[in-house]
Amino acid sequence: MTALIILAVVIVIIVLMYNSLVAKKNQVDNIFAGIDAVLKKRYNLIPNLVSSVQQYMQHERGILEKVTELRSQAMKPGISDEQKIALDKQITSALGSIMVAVESYPELKANTNIMHLQRTLSEVEAQISAARRAYNQAVTDYNNAIEMIPTNILANMMNYRRKQVFEITEDERKNVDVGALFKQ
Amino acid sequence: MKSASELTDFYYTELYDSLQELEQERNAVRKKVLTLFGILGALSLLIIGAIYNSCHCFNESYIWVGVGATAIGGFGFRWLISGYRSGFKEKIIRPLIEAIEKELHYAPDAAIPQSLFQFSHLFEQRIDRFRGNDLVRGTLDGVSLQFSDIHAEHRSRDSKGREHWSTIFQGLFIVADFNKHFKGRTLILPDLAENLFGSFIGGMLQSRNFTKDQLVRMDDPAFEKAFVVYGTDQIEARYILTHTMMQRLLKLKKDTGSKVYVSFNGEKIMIAIDYDKDLFEPTVFSSLLSIDQAMGYIRTLRSSIGIVEELKLNEKLWSKT
């Protein structure tokens, strides 16, 4: 009888650990789907941005071509999550350079279409930043669970592997300061 | 917005005549109140003495004498100060609000409706009695803002069927437009569980709170220590609660020195600040001319109206216009 009770308790603990691991993995996947959705919003804005600024930005042609190329790579079907994370980092940096360059062109800064694009892009950037933070928290919870005793044993049997987090720079931690951008 | 010192100057210079008048009224009211309390106290003692002389015993009739005297005292107090109270609100609070912002309207006897209070989802207990006053509403820097005193109570009965009233919330309730689009609901509550049981057990209890939405763990240790966040959408909660917004809410908590509850729902921000007392009420037993009294009214009004500026709700940086 005692052996049966112990067995039942062990089974319940295993089931709870299994469910907790699956829930954490699903949470990571769900939030990554959210990131995908906001990244797509940004990809949709890029052609509009490039076509609006390219006639003015002769010296920055290289960066405009680079951002277009990165966008087409990111839009390819079947790329891995790790590749998406790497491309996102490069696109963020390229878009940042374009936005800084816009400041050197008074006719662009005053253009209502560009101003609207800047606002929309800043909003999307804030959403991406929020999605990255949510993803990183979910990945941290998941990574902790697959490395800590005793869930690591079960995670190993389930072939769960560590996931990569998005690197968040100090600038991003301070948020997208659109106010400062407009004042420049 | 006028600074606290400018408002203090306004209080003592522009409102001086009204303050003098009200101070005289307060002294007269104070005497009447003290006389009433004295008579009630003496009468109660006489009745208790008479009961004791007749039966030489202690029974629950003494309690009823106490309850009756308190009820008559409370009713009498409210009746005696009613004229002075409304004079104070019209002559002092209204000009102060207008001095802070002309676009704001003041209704001393109105309050934020119960439906809006419940819409915040900050307090899920059943409300059996809902009262409030001192409603201020209007537009500030293009942001719609309203706030009032609120007292929400819950009724329960003990095993003997006796009725008990407990306060769900008493304090200031503020509702304003929020400058970002969002669809879901995000609640920020004081972190009681982690403060009581530590971060490990407290965190476990919070994540297993089935009456709330999903637990949202924030990446700011100071904020996470002070508050617990629940939301319908993990990403949206972080879109609203940027690092700067978390810092601003922490500052708000520090400045008020009270428990702060925040709800983001229906594209509005709703803030409940637990003061555990009725604000903007005139003092009866201390002078209206005292600097502490003046600063108390000014500070509360300024911080309530200043929420728009403090949380930068007026920044229309996003596509929402």
JSON list of C-alpha atoms in Angstrom, two decimals, chain B residues 86-238:
[
{"chain": "B", "resi": 86, "resn": "SER", "atom": "CA", "xyz": [-19.79, 73.61, 1.51]},
{"chain": "B", "resi": 87, "resn": "GLY", "atom": "CA", "xyz": [-18.46, 77.15, 2.02]},
{"chain": "B", "resi": 88, "resn": "PHE", "atom": "CA", "xyz": [-14.93, 75.77, 2.26]},
{"chain": "B", "resi": 89, "resn": "LYS", "atom": "CA", "xyz": [-15.29, 73.76, -0.94]},
{"chain": "B", "resi": 90, "resn": "GLU", "atom": "CA", "xyz": [-16.75, 76.67, -2.90]},
{"chain": "B", "resi": 91, "resn": "LYS", "atom": "CA", "xyz": [-14.45, 79.38, -1.53]},
{"chain": "B", "resi": 92, "resn": "ILE", "atom": "CA", "xyz": [-11.17, 77.49, -1.21]},
{"chain": "B", "resi": 93, "resn": "ILE", "atom": "CA", "xyz": [-11.07, 74.22, -3.18]},
{"chain": "B", "resi": 94, "resn": "ARG", "atom": "CA", "xyz": [-12.81, 75.53, -6.32]},
{"chain": "B", "resi": 95, "resn": "PRO", "atom": "CA", "xyz": [-10.55, 78.63, -6.70]},
{"chain": "B", "resi": 96, "resn": "LEU", "atom": "CA", "xyz": [-7.48, 76.45, -6.04]},
{"chain": "B", "resi": 97, "resn": "ILE", "atom": "CA", "xyz": [-8.48, 74.03, -8.84]},
{"chain": "B", "resi": 98, "resn": "GLU", "atom": "CA", "xyz": [-9.18, 76.94, -11.20]},
{"chain": "B", "resi": 99, "resn": "ALA", "atom": "CA", "xyz": [-5.82, 78.45, -10.32]},
{"chain": "B", "resi": 100, "resn": "ILE", "atom": "CA", "xyz": [-4.12, 75.17, -11.26]},
{"chain": "B", "resi": 101, "resn": "GLU", "atom": "CA", "xyz": [-6.04, 74.72, -14.52]},
{"chain": "B", "resi": 102, "resn": "LYS", "atom": "CA", "xyz": [-8.96, 76.74, -15.92]},
{"chain": "B", "resi": 103, "resn": "GLU", "atom": "CA", "xyz": [-10.17, 73.89, -18.11]},
{"chain": "B", "resi": 104, "resn": "LEU", "atom": "CA", "xyz": [-11.06, 71.74, -15.11]},
{"chain": "B", "resi": 105, "resn": "HIS", "atom": "CA", "xyz": [-14.56, 71.72, -13.63]},
{"chain": "B", "resi": 106, "resn": "TYR", "atom": "CA", "xyz": [-15.33, 70.95, -10.01]},
{"chain": "B", "resi": 107, "resn": "ALA", "atom": "CA", "xyz": [-18.47, 69.32, -8.63]},
{"chain": "B", "resi": 108, "resn": "PRO", "atom": "CA", "xyz": [-18.21, 68.94, -4.82]},
{"chain": "B", "resi": 109, "resn": "ASP", "atom": "CA", "xyz": [-21.09, 66.47, -4.49]},
{"chain": "B", "resi": 110, "resn": "ALA", "atom": "CA", "xyz": [-20.43, 64.31, -7.57]},
{"chain": "B", "resi": 111, "resn": "ALA", "atom": "CA", "xyz": [-18.03, 61.37, -7.94]},
{"chain": "B", "resi": 112, "resn": "ILE", "atom": "CA", "xyz": [-16.63, 59.00, -10.51]},
{"chain": "B", "resi": 113, "resn": "PRO", "atom": "CA", "xyz": [-19.41, 56.47, -11.29]},
{"chain": "B", "resi": 114, "resn": "GLN", "atom": "CA", "xyz": [-19.26, 53.01, -9.76]},
{"chain": "B", "resi": 115, "resn": "SER", "atom": "CA", "xyz": [-19.33, 51.43, -13.24]},
{"chain": "B", "resi": 116, "resn": "LEU", "atom": "CA", "xyz": [-16.06, 53.16, -14.18]},
{"chain": "B", "resi": 117, "resn": "PHE", "atom": "CA", "xyz": [-14.49, 52.17, -10.86]},
{"chain": "B", "resi": 118, "resn": "GLN", "atom": "CA", "xyz": [-15.47, 48.53, -11.47]},
{"chain": "B", "resi": 119, "resn": "PHE", "atom": "CA", "xyz": [-14.32, 48.72, -15.08]},
{"chain": "B", "resi": 120, "resn": "SER", "atom": "CA", "xyz": [-10.77, 49.17, -13.77]},
{"chain": "B", "resi": 121, "resn": "HIS", "atom": "CA", "xyz": [-10.93, 45.59, -12.34]},
{"chain": "B", "resi": 122, "resn": "LEU", "atom": "CA", "xyz": [-8.54, 46.71, -9.61]},
{"chain": "B", "resi": 123, "resn": "PHE", "atom": "CA", "xyz": [-10.84, 45.63, -6.78]},
{"chain": "B", "resi": 124, "resn": "GLU", "atom": "CA", "xyz": [-12.84, 42.50, -7.53]},
{"chain": "B", "resi": 125, "resn": "GLN", "atom": "CA", "xyz": [-14.71, 42.23, -4.19]},
{"chain": "B", "resi": 126, "resn": "ARG", "atom": "CA", "xyz": [-18.48, 42.74, -4.35]},
{"chain": "B", "resi": 127, "resn": "ILE", "atom": "CA", "xyz": [-19.31, 46.40, -3.69]},
{"chain": "B", "resi": 128, "resn": "ASP", "atom": "CA", "xyz": [-22.32, 46.90, -1.40]},
{"chain": "B", "resi": 129, "resn": "ARG", "atom": "CA", "xyz": [-21.93, 50.59, -0.69]},
{"chain": "B", "resi": 130, "resn": "PHE", "atom": "CA", "xyz": [-20.28, 53.12, -2.98]},
{"chain": "B", "resi": 131, "resn": "ARG", "atom": "CA", "xyz": [-19.86, 56.78, -2.13]},
{"chain": "B", "resi": 132, "resn": "GLY", "atom": "CA", "xyz": [-17.67, 59.59, -3.33]},
{"chain": "B", "resi": 133, "resn": "ASN", "atom": "CA", "xyz": [-17.38, 63.34, -3.72]},
{"chain": "B", "resi": 134, "resn": "ASP", "atom": "CA", "xyz": [-15.18, 66.16, -4.99]},
{"chain": "B", "resi": 135, "resn": "LEU", "atom": "CA", "xyz": [-15.27, 65.29, -8.67]},
{"chain": "B", "resi": 136, "resn": "VAL", "atom": "CA", "xyz": [-12.83, 67.21, -10.87]},
{"chain": "B", "resi": 137, "resn": "ARG", "atom": "CA", "xyz": [-13.06, 66.69, -14.61]},
{"chain": "B", "resi": 138, "resn": "GLY", "atom": "CA", "xyz": [-11.91, 68.32, -17.80]},
{"chain": "B", "resi": 139, "resn": "THR", "atom": "CA", "xyz": [-9.11, 68.42, -20.32]},
{"chain": "B", "resi": 140, "resn": "LEU", "atom": "CA", "xyz": [-5.49, 69.09, -19.57]},
{"chain": "B", "resi": 141, "resn": "ASP", "atom": "CA", "xyz": [-2.94, 69.46, -22.40]},
{"chain": "B", "resi": 142, "resn": "GLY", "atom": "CA", "xyz": [-5.40, 67.63, -24.66]},
{"chain": "B", "resi": 143, "resn": "VAL", "atom": "CA", "xyz": [-5.76, 64.73, -22.21]},
{"chain": "B", "resi": 144, "resn": "SER", "atom": "CA", "xyz": [-9.18, 63.99, -20.77]},
{"chain": "B", "resi": 145, "resn": "LEU", "atom": "CA", "xyz": [-8.85, 63.68, -16.99]},
{"chain": "B", "resi": 146, "resn": "GLN", "atom": "CA", "xyz": [-11.21, 63.11, -14.08]},
{"chain": "B", "resi": 147, "resn": "PHE", "atom": "CA", "xyz": [-10.73, 62.24, -10.45]},
{"chain": "B", "resi": 148, "resn": "SER", "atom": "CA", "xyz": [-12.67, 62.12, -7.21]},
{"chain": "B", "resi": 149, "resn": "ASP", "atom": "CA", "xyz": [-12.68, 60.75, -3.71]},
{"chain": "B", "resi": 150, "resn": "ILE", "atom": "CA", "xyz": [-14.12, 57.24, -3.56]},
{"chain": "B", "resi": 151, "resn": "HIS", "atom": "CA", "xyz": [-15.19, 55.01, -0.69]},
{"chain": "B", "resi": 152, "resn": "ALA", "atom": "CA", "xyz": [-16.21, 51.48, -1.71]},
{"chain": "B", "resi": 153, "resn": "GLU", "atom": "CA", "xyz": [-17.37, 49.04, 0.98]},
{"chain": "B", "resi": 154, "resn": "HIS", "atom": "CA", "xyz": [-18.29, 45.40, 1.29]},
{"chain": "B", "resi": 155, "resn": "ARG", "atom": "CA", "xyz": [-20.93, 43.98, 3.66]},
{"chain": "B", "resi": 156, "resn": "SER", "atom": "CA", "xyz": [-20.54, 40.67, 5.42]},
{"chain": "B", "resi": 157, "resn": "ARG", "atom": "CA", "xyz": [-22.30, 38.84, 8.23]},
{"chain": "B", "resi": 158, "resn": "ASP", "atom": "CA", "xyz": [-20.70, 36.91, 11.07]},
{"chain": "B", "resi": 159, "resn": "SER", "atom": "CA", "xyz": [-21.89, 33.59, 12.50]},
{"chain": "B", "resi": 160, "resn": "LYS", "atom": "CA", "xyz": [-24.39, 35.44, 14.73]},
{"chain": "B", "resi": 161, "resn": "GLY", "atom": "CA", "xyz": [-25.87, 37.24, 11.71]},
{"chain": "B", "resi": 162, "resn": "ARG", "atom": "CA", "xyz": [-24.40, 40.60, 12.67]},
{"chain": "B", "resi": 163, "resn": "GLU", "atom": "CA", "xyz": [-23.63, 42.95, 9.83]},
{"chain": "B", "resi": 164, "resn": "HIS", "atom": "CA", "xyz": [-20.06, 44.17, 9.25]},
{"chain": "B", "resi": 165, "resn": "TRP", "atom": "CA", "xyz": [-18.84, 46.74, 6.76]},
{"chain": "B", "resi": 166, "resn": "SER", "atom": "CA", "xyz": [-15.29, 46.57, 5.46]},
{"chain": "B", "resi": 167, "resn": "THR", "atom": "CA", "xyz": [-13.56, 49.09, 3.24]},
{"chain": "B", "resi": 168, "resn": "ILE", "atom": "CA", "xyz": [-12.52, 47.80, -0.17]},
{"chain": "B", "resi": 169, "resn": "PHE", "atom": "CA", "xyz": [-10.95, 51.08, -1.21]},
{"chain": "B", "resi": 170, "resn": "GLN", "atom": "CA", "xyz": [-10.90, 54.60, 0.14]},
{"chain": "B", "resi": 171, "resn": "GLY", "atom": "CA", "xyz": [-8.90, 57.32, -1.50]},
{"chain": "B", "resi": 172, "resn": "LEU", "atom": "CA", "xyz": [-8.39, 59.10, -4.75]},
{"chain": "B", "resi": 173, "resn": "PHE", "atom": "CA", "xyz": [-9.47, 57.53, -8.04]},
{"chain": "B", "resi": 174, "resn": "ILE", "atom": "CA", "xyz": [-8.08, 59.06, -11.23]},
{"chain": "B", "resi": 175, "resn": "VAL", "atom": "CA", "xyz": [-9.07, 58.26, -14.83]},
{"chain": "B", "resi": 176, "resn": "ALA", "atom": "CA", "xyz": [-7.22, 59.68, -17.86]},
{"chain": "B", "resi": 177, "resn": "ASP", "atom": "CA", "xyz": [-6.67, 58.97, -21.54]},
{"chain": "B", "resi": 178, "resn": "PHE", "atom": "CA", "xyz": [-3.59, 56.92, -22.30]},
{"chain": "B", "resi": 179, "resn": "ASN", "atom": "CA", "xyz": [-1.39, 57.87, -25.25]},
{"chain": "B", "resi": 180, "resn": "LYS", "atom": "CA", "xyz": [-0.90, 54.39, -26.73]},
{"chain": "B", "resi": 181, "resn": "HIS", "atom": "CA", "xyz": [-3.24, 51.97, -28.46]},
{"chain": "B", "resi": 182, "resn": "PHE", "atom": "CA", "xyz": [-3.92, 48.74, -26.60]},
{"chain": "B", "resi": 183, "resn": "LYS", "atom": "CA", "xyz": [-6.64, 46.12, -26.69]},
{"chain": "B", "resi": 184, "resn": "GLY", "atom": "CA", "xyz": [-6.24, 44.06, -23.53]},
{"chain": "B", "resi": 185, "resn": "ARG", "atom": "CA", "xyz": [-6.02, 44.77, -19.82]},
{"chain": "B", "resi": 186, "resn": "THR", "atom": "CA", "xyz": [-2.98, 45.28, -17.62]},
{"chain": "B", "resi": 187, "resn": "LEU", "atom": "CA", "xyz": [-3.23, 45.63, -13.85]},
{"chain": "B", "resi": 188, "resn": "ILE", "atom": "CA", "xyz": [-0.51, 46.84, -11.51]},
{"chain": "B", "resi": 189, "resn": "LEU", "atom": "CA", "xyz": [-1.12, 46.06, -7.85]},
{"chain": "B", "resi": 190, "resn": "PRO", "atom": "CA", "xyz": [0.95, 46.51, -4.70]},
{"chain": "B", "resi": 191, "resn": "ASP", "atom": "CA", "xyz": [3.12, 43.44, -4.23]},
{"chain": "B", "resi": 192, "resn": "LEU", "atom": "CA", "xyz": [1.75, 42.08, -0.95]},
{"chain": "B", "resi": 193, "resn": "ALA", "atom": "CA", "xyz": [2.62, 38.40, -1.50]},
{"chain": "B", "resi": 194, "resn": "GLU", "atom": "CA", "xyz": [6.33, 38.94, -2.18]},
{"chain": "B", "resi": 195, "resn": "ASN", "atom": "CA", "xyz": [6.59, 41.41, 0.69]},
{"chain": "B", "resi": 196, "resn": "LEU", "atom": "CA", "xyz": [4.96, 38.94, 3.09]},
{"chain": "B", "resi": 197, "resn": "PHE", "atom": "CA", "xyz": [6.43, 35.62, 1.92]},
{"chain": "B", "resi": 198, "resn": "GLY", "atom": "CA", "xyz": [9.61, 36.60, 0.05]},
{"chain": "B", "resi": 199, "resn": "SER", "atom": "CA", "xyz": [10.24, 36.44, -3.67]},
{"chain": "B", "resi": 200, "resn": "PHE", "atom": "CA", "xyz": [10.26, 32.61, -4.04]},
{"chain": "B", "resi": 201, "resn": "ILE", "atom": "CA", "xyz": [7.03, 31.65, -2.24]},
{"chain": "B", "resi": 202, "resn": "GLY", "atom": "CA", "xyz": [5.39, 35.01, -3.03]},
{"chain": "B", "resi": 203, "resn": "GLY", "atom": "CA", "xyz": [6.22, 34.59, -6.73]},
{"chain": "B", "resi": 204, "resn": "MET", "atom": "CA", "xyz": [4.76, 31.06, -6.71]},
{"chain": "B", "resi": 205, "resn": "LEU", "atom": "CA", "xyz": [1.54, 32.28, -5.06]},
{"chain": "B", "resi": 206, "resn": "GLN", "atom": "CA", "xyz": [1.23, 35.10, -7.60]},
{"chain": "B", "resi": 207, "resn": "SER", "atom": "CA", "xyz": [1.74, 32.82, -10.60]},
{"chain": "B", "resi": 208, "resn": "ARG", "atom": "CA", "xyz": [-0.95, 30.48, -9.28]},
{"chain": "B", "resi": 209, "resn": "ASN", "atom": "CA", "xyz": [-3.55, 33.19, -8.66]},
{"chain": "B", "resi": 210, "resn": "PHE", "atom": "CA", "xyz": [-6.39, 31.81, -10.75]},
{"chain": "B", "resi": 211, "resn": "THR", "atom": "CA", "xyz": [-8.67, 34.81, -10.10]},
{"chain": "B", "resi": 212, "resn": "LYS", "atom": "CA", "xyz": [-6.32, 37.07, -12.05]},
{"chain": "B", "resi": 213, "resn": "ASP", "atom": "CA", "xyz": [-5.02, 37.27, -15.63]},
{"chain": "B", "resi": 214, "resn": "GLN", "atom": "CA", "xyz": [-1.52, 36.03, -16.49]},
{"chain": "B", "resi": 215, "resn": "LEU", "atom": "CA", "xyz": [1.31, 37.07, -14.18]},
{"chain": "B", "resi": 216, "resn": "VAL", "atom": "CA", "xyz": [3.67, 39.41, -16.02]},
{"chain": "B", "resi": 217, "resn": "ARG", "atom": "CA", "xyz": [7.17, 39.45, -14.56]},
{"chain": "B", "resi": 218, "resn": "MET", "atom": "CA", "xyz": [8.87, 42.77, -15.22]},
{"chain": "B", "resi": 219, "resn": "ASP", "atom": "CA", "xyz": [12.56, 43.29, -15.92]},
{"chain": "B", "resi": 220, "resn": "ASP", "atom": "CA", "xyz": [13.03, 46.11, -13.43]},
{"chain": "B", "resi": 221, "resn": "PRO", "atom": "CA", "xyz": [13.97, 44.76, -9.98]},
{"chain": "B", "resi": 222, "resn": "ALA", "atom": "CA", "xyz": [12.83, 47.85, -8.06]},
{"chain": "B", "resi": 223, "resn": "PHE", "atom": "CA", "xyz": [9.46, 47.89, -9.84]},
{"chain": "B", "resi": 224, "resn": "GLU", "atom": "CA", "xyz": [9.05, 44.14, -9.45]},
{"chain": "B", "resi": 225, "resn": "LYS", "atom": "CA", "xyz": [9.69, 44.49, -5.72]},
{"chain": "B", "resi": 226, "resn": "ALA", "atom": "CA", "xyz": [7.07, 47.21, -5.30]},
{"chain": "B", "resi": 227, "resn": "PHE", "atom": "CA", "xyz": [4.35, 45.93, -7.66]},
{"chain": "B", "resi": 228, "resn": "VAL", "atom": "CA", "xyz": [2.87, 42.80, -9.15]},
{"chain": "B", "resi": 229, "resn": "VAL", "atom": "CA", "xyz": [1.59, 42.95, -12.73]},
{"chain": "B", "resi": 230, "resn": "TYR", "atom": "CA", "xyz": [-1.23, 40.88, -14.25]},
{"chain": "B", "resi": 231, "resn": "GLY", "atom": "CA", "xyz": [-2.25, 41.17, -17.87]},
{"chain": "B", "resi": 232, "resn": "THR", "atom": "CA", "xyz": [-4.20, 39.59, -20.68]},
{"chain": "B", "resi": 233, "resn": "ASP", "atom": "CA", "xyz": [-1.22, 39.96, -23.05]},
{"chain": "B", "resi": 234, "resn": "GLN", "atom": "CA", "xyz": [2.45, 39.57, -22.08]},
{"chain": "B", "resi": 235, "resn": "ILE", "atom": "CA", "xyz": [3.71, 41.72, -24.96]},
{"chain": "B", "resi": 236, "resn": "GLU", "atom": "CA", "xyz": [1.11, 44.46, -24.56]},
{"chain": "B", "resi": 237, "resn": "ALA", "atom": "CA", "xyz": [1.85, 44.75, -20.82]},
{"chain": "B", "resi": 238, "resn": "ARG", "atom": "CA", "xyz": [5.48, 45.47, -21.66]}
]
